[in-house]
XYZ file of C-alpha atoms in Angstrom:
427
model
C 14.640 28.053 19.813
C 16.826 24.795 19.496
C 14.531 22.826 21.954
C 11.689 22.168 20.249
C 14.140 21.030 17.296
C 16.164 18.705 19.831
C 13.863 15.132 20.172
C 13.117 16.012 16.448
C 16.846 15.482 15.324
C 17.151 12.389 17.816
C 13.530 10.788 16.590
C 13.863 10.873 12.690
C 17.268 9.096 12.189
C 16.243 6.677 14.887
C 13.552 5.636 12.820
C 15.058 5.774 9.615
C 18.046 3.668 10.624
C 15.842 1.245 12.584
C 13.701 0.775 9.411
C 16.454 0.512 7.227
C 18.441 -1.995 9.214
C 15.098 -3.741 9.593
C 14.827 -3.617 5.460
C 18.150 -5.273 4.867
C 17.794 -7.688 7.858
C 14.810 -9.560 6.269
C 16.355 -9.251 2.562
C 18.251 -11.976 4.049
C 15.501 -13.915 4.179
C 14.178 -13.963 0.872
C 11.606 -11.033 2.112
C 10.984 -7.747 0.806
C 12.334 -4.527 2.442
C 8.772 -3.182 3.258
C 8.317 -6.407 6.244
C 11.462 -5.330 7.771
C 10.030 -1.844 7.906
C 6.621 -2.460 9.044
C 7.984 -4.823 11.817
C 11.004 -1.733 12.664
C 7.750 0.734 13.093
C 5.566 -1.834 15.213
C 9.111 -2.669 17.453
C 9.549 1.201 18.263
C 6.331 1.425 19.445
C 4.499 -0.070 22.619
C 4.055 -3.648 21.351
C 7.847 -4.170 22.277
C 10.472 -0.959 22.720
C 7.243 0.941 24.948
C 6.966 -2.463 27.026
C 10.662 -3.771 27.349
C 12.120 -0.016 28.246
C 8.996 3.090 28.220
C 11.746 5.285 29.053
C 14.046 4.726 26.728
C 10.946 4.895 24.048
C 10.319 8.390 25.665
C 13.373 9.635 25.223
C 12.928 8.845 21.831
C 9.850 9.419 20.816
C 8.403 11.846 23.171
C 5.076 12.444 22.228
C 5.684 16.241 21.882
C 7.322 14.934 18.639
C 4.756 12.617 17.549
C 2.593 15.465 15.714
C 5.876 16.543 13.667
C 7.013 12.854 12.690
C 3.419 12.107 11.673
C 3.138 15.462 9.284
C 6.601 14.325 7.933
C 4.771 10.770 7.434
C 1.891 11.664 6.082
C 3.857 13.796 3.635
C 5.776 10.761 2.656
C 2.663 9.112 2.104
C 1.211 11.750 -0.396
C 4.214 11.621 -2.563
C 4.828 7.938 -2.931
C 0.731 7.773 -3.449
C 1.389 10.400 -6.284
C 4.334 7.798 -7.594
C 2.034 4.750 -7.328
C -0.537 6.882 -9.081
C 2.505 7.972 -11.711
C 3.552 4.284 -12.335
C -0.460 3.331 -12.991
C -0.655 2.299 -16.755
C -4.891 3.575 -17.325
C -3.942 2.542 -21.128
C -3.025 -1.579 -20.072
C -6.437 -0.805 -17.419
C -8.596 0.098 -21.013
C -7.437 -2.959 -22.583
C -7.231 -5.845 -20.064
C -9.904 -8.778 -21.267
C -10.933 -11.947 -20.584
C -9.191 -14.068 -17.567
C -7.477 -10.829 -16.452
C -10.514 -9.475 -15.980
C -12.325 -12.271 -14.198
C -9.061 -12.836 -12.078
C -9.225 -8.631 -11.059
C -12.823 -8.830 -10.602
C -13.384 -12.206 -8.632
C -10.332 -11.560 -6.207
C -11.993 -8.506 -5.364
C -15.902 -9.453 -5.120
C -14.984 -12.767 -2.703
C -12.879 -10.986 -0.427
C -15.490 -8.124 0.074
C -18.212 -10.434 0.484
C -16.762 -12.652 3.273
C -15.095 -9.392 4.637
C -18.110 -7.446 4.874
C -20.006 -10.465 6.411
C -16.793 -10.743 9.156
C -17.883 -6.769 8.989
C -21.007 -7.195 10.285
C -19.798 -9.477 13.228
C -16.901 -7.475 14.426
C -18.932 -3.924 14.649
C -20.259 -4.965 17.447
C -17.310 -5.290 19.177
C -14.310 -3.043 17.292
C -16.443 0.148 15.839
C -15.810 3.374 16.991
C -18.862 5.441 19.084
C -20.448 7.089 15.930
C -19.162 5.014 12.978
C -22.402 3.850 11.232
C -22.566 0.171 10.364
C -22.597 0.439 6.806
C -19.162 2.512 6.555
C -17.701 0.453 9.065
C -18.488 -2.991 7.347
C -17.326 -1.167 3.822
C -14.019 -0.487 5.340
C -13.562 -3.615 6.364
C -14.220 -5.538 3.161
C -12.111 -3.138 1.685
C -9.431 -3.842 3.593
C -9.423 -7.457 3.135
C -10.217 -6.995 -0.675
C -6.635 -5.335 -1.346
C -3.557 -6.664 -3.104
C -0.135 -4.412 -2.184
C 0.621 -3.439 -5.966
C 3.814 -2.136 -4.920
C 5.481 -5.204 -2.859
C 3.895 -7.410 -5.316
C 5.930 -5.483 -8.442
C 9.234 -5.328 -5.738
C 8.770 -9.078 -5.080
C 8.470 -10.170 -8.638
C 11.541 -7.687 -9.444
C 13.537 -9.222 -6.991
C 12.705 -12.765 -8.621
C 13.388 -11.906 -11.901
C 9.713 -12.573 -12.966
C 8.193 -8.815 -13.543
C 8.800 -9.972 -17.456
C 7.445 -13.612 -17.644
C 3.680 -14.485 -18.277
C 3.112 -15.171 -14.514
C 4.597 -11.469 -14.065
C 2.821 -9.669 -16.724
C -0.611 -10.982 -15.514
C -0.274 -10.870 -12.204
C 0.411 -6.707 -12.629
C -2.384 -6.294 -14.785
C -4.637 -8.012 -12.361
C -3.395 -6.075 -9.227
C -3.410 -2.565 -11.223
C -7.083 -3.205 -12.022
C -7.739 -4.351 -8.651
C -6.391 -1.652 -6.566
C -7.844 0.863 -8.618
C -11.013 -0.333 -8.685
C -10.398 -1.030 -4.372
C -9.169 3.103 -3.881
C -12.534 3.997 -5.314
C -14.519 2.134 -3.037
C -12.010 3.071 -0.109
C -13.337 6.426 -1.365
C -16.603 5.498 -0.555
C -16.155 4.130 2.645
C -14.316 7.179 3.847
C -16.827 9.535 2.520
C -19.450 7.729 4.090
C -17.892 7.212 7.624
C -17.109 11.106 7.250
C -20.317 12.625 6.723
C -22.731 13.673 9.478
C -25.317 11.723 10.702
C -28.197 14.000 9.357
C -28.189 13.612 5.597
C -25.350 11.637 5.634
C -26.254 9.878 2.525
C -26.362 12.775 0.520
C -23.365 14.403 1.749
C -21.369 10.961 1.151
C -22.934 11.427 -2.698
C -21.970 15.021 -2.482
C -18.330 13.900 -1.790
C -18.222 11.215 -4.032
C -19.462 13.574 -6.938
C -17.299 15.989 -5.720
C -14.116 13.643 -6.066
C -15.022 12.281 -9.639
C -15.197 16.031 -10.590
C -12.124 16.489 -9.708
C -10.386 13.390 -10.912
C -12.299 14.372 -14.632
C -11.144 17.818 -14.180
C -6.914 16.846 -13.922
C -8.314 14.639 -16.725
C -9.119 17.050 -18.931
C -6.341 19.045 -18.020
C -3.203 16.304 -18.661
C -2.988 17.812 -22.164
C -2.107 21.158 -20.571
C -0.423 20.121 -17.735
C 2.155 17.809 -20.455
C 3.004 21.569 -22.340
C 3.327 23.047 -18.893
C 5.778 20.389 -17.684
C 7.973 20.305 -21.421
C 8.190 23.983 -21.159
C 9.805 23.879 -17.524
C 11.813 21.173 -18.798
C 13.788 23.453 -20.908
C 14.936 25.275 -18.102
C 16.293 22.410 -16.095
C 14.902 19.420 -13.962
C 14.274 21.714 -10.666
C 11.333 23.786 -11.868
C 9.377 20.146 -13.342
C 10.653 18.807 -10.052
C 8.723 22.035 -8.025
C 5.768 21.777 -9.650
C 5.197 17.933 -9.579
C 5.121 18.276 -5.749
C 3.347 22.051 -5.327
C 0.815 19.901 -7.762
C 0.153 16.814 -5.318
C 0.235 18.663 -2.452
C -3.135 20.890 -3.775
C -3.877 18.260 -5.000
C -4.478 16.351 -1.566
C -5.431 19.766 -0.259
C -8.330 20.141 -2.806
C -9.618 16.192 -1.956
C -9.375 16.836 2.241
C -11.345 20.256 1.360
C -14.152 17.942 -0.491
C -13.918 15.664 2.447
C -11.781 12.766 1.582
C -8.508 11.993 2.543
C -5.377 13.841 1.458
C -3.973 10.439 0.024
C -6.092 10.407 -2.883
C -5.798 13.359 -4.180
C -2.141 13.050 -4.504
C -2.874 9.187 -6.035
C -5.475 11.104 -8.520
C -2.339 13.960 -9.575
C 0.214 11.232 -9.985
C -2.402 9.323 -12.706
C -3.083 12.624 -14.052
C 0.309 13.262 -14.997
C 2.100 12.829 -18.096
C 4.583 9.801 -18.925
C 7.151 9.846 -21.074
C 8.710 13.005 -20.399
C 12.376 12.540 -19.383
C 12.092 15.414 -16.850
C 9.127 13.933 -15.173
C 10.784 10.449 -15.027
C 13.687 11.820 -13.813
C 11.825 14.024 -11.085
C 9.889 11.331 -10.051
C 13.384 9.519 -9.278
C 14.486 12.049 -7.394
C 11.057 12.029 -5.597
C 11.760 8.488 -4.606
C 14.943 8.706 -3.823
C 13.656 10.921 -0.700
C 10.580 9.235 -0.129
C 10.880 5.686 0.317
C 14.529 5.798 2.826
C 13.598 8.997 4.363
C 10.359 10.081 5.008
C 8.372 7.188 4.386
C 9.465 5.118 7.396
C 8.188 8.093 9.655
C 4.622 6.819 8.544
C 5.633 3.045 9.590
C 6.592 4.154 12.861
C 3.079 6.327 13.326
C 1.353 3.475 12.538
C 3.700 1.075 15.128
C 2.837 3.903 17.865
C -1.043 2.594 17.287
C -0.183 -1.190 17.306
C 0.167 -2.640 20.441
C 0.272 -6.371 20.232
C 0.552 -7.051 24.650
C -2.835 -5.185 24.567
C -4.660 -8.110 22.965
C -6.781 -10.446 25.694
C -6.388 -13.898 24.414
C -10.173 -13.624 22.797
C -9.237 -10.990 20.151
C -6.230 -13.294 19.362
C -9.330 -15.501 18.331
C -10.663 -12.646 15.844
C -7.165 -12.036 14.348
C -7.349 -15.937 13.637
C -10.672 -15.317 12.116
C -9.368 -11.992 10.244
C -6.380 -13.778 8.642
C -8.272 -16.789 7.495
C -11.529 -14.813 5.945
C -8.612 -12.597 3.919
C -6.711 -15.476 3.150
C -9.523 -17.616 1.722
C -11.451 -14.969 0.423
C -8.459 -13.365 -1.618
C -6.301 -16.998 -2.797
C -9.793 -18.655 -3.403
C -11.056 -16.104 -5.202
C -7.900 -15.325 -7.897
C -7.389 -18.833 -7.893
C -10.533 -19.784 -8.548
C -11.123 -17.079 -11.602
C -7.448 -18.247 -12.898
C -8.627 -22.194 -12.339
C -12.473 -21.687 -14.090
C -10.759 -19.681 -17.206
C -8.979 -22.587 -18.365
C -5.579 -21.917 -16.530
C -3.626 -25.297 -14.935
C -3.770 -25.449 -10.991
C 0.066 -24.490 -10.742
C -0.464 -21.133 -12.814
C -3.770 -20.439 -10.544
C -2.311 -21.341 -7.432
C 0.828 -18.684 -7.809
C -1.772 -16.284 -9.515
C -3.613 -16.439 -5.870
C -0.459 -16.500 -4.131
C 0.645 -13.172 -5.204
C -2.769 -11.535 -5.200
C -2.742 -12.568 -1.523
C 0.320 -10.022 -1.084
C -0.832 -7.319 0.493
C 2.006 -5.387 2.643
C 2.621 -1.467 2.179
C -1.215 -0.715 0.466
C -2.817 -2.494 2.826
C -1.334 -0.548 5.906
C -1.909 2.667 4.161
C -5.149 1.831 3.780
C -5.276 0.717 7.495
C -3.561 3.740 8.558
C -6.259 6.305 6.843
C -8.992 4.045 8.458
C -7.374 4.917 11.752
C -6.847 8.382 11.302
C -10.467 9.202 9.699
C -11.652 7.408 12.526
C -13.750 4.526 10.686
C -11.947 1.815 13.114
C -10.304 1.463 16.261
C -6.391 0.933 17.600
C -7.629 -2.362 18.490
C -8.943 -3.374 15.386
C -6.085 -1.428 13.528
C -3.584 -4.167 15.341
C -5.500 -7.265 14.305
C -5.400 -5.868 10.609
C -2.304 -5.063 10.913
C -1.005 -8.672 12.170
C -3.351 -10.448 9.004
C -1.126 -7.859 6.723
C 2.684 -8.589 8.168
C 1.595 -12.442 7.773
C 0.109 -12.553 4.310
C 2.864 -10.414 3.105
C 5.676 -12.555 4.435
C 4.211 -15.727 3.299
C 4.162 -14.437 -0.327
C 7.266 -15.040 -1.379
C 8.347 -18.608 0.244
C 4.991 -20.451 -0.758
C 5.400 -18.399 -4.558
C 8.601 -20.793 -4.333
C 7.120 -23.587 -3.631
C 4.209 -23.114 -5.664
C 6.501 -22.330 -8.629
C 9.054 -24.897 -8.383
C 11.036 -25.273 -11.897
C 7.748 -24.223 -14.152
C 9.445 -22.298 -17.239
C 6.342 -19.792 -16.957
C 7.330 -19.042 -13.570
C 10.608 -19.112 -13.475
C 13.340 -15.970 -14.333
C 14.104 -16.315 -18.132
C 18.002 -16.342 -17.799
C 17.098 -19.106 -15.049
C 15.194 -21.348 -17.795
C 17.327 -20.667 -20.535
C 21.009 -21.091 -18.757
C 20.680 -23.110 -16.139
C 24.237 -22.880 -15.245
C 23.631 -19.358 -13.979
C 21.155 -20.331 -11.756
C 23.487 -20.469 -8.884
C 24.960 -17.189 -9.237
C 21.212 -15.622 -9.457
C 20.360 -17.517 -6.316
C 23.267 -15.980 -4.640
C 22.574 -12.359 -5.713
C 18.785 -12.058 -4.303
C-alpha cells in the first residue's frame, strides 16, 4: 500500500524546495519570487535535469507520479485563481475613467491585433490536428494581450510603489485588463472545445452558459455574506471549509458547462464577500498553503512540457518574432494611451513597462491552452520563453525608466532621503 505513496513523498518536496530555493535565489537579484519558480519548474524538467541526468529525473519524477503532482497543481491553481478573483476590486472596475480606461483598453486591443495577425502565421506551423483557426489565433492574441496582475502588485510591493500615483494606476489598469482578457480566454477555450458540427452554437451555448453562472453567484453574494457571518460565529474553520467546498463546485460547475475548472474558481473568489474578518483571515490561511506548497507542483507540470534542446534553430526565429510582437504590441500600446492622454514620456514609458509584466497569469493561461489542447508543447515553450523574459526585464528597466521621479519613487524614499540606503538594502 506504501508504494504507490513512495515517488509521491520523494517528488513533492523536491519540487517545493527546488522552487523555493529558486524564489529566494533571484530575490537577490532584484527579481520577483515567481521567475525563480518558473525557471525551478522548467530546470526539473527535460530542457535541463531530463537532458544533463534522465535518470536521476526518473527517479524523481517518474511519470507514474506525474498524474498525482498535476491534480495537486491544478488544485493549487483553483485556489490561488479563487484569491486573485477575491483580491479583484469590481467597485474601482465600475469607476475607472478617462486615461485609465484608454491605457486598459489600448494595451489590450494592440497586443491582440498584432498577436492574432502572428496567429494567423504560426497555425500553420504550431496548431494542433483539429484546432480550428479561429480559436487557435484567439488564443494566441490572448496570450500576448495579458499583463500578470499578481507579479505586477508583488513587484510594486517590493518597491515600495503599490501606494504612489504610478502604483495606483498601474493596478487599476491591469485589474481592468485581465478581467476583460479571462473573458475572452473564455471564449477562446469554449470555442477550441466545441465540436466541429455546430461548433458555433455550442461555443455560444458555453459562453451563455458561463455568464449564467457568473450572474447567478452574483445574485447570490448577498446570501452567501449571511452564510459566511453566521459560520463565523462558530470559529474560522467552518468559513475556512466552505470557501474551498465553494471553489471547488465552483470549477466543477464551469468544466461541466465546458470551460475550464480555473474560472470557475476565479468567478467564486469575485463572488465572495470582502470585509469579513473570517474570510480575510481564511483566505490567509488559503495562501499560506497555496503559493509555497502546492502551487509550485503546477510550475513543475508546466516545466515537464517545456523543453528548450527540442527547438531547431528556425523556431528560435519564431520565439524572436513572439517576444518582439508581445513586446511592441503591449509597451506601445500602454505607452502610447498613457503618452496621447496628456501623460509625460517618463510616466508612459514605466506605465508600459509594467503592463509588459506578464509572469505567473500568463503561464496559467499558457498552461490551460496546453491542457485544453488549443496549442502545442512546442508552441507552449516559445510562449513560455517570451513570458520568463518580459517578466524579468520588468523590474530593472522600471529602474531605469524611473530614476529619481518623486511619482515613481517609494514615498519614505522622496521624503527622507537619508533612508534611502537602508531601503535599498532591505529589498
Amino acid at each position: 500500500m506504501s508504494d504507490p505513496l513512495l515517488p509521491v513523498l520523494l517528488a513533492v518536496p523536491v519540487v517545493v524546495l527546488a522552487c523555493q530555493a529558486g524564489g529566494r535565489a533571484v530575490r537577490l537579484l532584484g527579481q520577483p519570487p515567481v521567475i525563480g519558480e518558473i525557471l525551478a519548474g522548467i530546470l526539473l524538467g527535460p530542457s535541463l535535469l531530463g537532458w544533463l541526468a534522465p535518470t536521476v529525473q526518473q527517479h524523481l519524477l517518474p511519470p507514474s507520479v506525474l498524474p498525482i503532482t498535476s491534480a495537486l497543481g491544478t488544485l493549487g491553481l483553483l485556489a490561488f485563481l479563487f484569491l486573485i478573483g477575491l483580491e479583484l476590486d469590481l467597485r474601482s472596475l465600475r469607476t475607472t475613467r478617462g486615461a485609465v480606461a484608454a491605457v486598459s483598453l489600448t494595451g489590450l486591443l494592440l497586443p491582440m491585433a498584432l498577436g492574432a495577425a502572428l496567429g494567423a502565421a504560426l497555425y500553420p506551423h504550431f496548431a494542433p490536428d483539429g484546432v480550428g483557426r479561429l480559436p487557435f489565433t484567439l488564443f494566441v492574441a490572448v496570450a500576448l494581450s495579458i499583463t500578470a496582475f499578481p507579479v505586477l502588485a508583488r513587484i510594486l510591493a517590493d518597491r515600495g510603489l503599490e501606494t504612489t500615483p504610478l502604483g495606483t494606476f498601474a493596478l487599476a489598469c491591469a485589474a481592468t485588463d485581465d478581467a476583460l482578457a479571462w473573458c475572452l480566454l473564455t471564449a477562446a477555450v469554449a470555442l477550441a472545445t466545441t465540436g466541429t458540427a455546430l461548433s458555433a452554437l455550442s461555443a455560444l451555448t458555453t459562453l451563455a452558459l458561463t455568464a449564467a453562472f457568473a450572474a447567478g453567484l452574483a445574485l447570490i453574494r448577498p446570501l452567501l455574506r449571511t452564510l459566511l457571518e453566521r459560520a463565523g460565529r462558530t470559529g474560522d474553520e467552518l468559513v475556512l471549509a466552505l470557501l474551498f467546498a465553494g471553489l471547488c463546485l465552483s470549477a466543477c460547475t464551469t468544466d461541466q458547462i465546458g470551460v475550464h475548472p480555473a474560472f470557475g474558481a476565479f468567478l467564486f473568489g469575485a463572488a465572495a464577500p470582502r470585509g469579513l474578518p473570517a474570510v480575510e483571515r481564511s483566505a490567509a490561511r488559503i495562501r499560506a498553503v497555496v503559493l509555497p506548497l502546492l502551487l509550485p507542483l503546477f510550475f513543475v507540470d508546466a516545466g515537464l512540457h517545456t523543453d528548450f534542446s527540442t527547438l531547431p534553430a528556425g523556431q528560435w526565429g519564431w520565439a524572436a518574432a513572439i517576444l518582439a510582437v508581445a513586446a511592441v504590441g503591449k509597451w506601445g500600446g500602454a505607452a502610447g494611451a498613457a503618452r496621447l492622454t496628456g501623460s509625460d514620456w517618463r510616466w508612459s514609458a514605466a506605465v508600459g513597462t509594467l503592463m509588459n509584466c506578464r509572469g505567473l497569469t500568463e503561464l496559467l493561461v499558457l498552461g490551460i491552452g496546453l491542457q485544453t489542447g488549443v496549442i502545442t508543447e512546442t508552441l507552449f515553450t516559445l510562449l513560455v520563453i517570451m513570458t520568463v523574459i518580459t517578466t524579468a526585464a520588468t523590474a530593472p528597466i522600471l529602474r531605469r525608466v524611473a530614476g529619481d521621479d518623486p511619482r515613481m519613487t517609494p514615498p519614505a524614499l522622496h521624503d527622507d532621503p537619508e533612508r534611502a540606503p537602508a531601503r535599498e538594502a532591505t529589498r
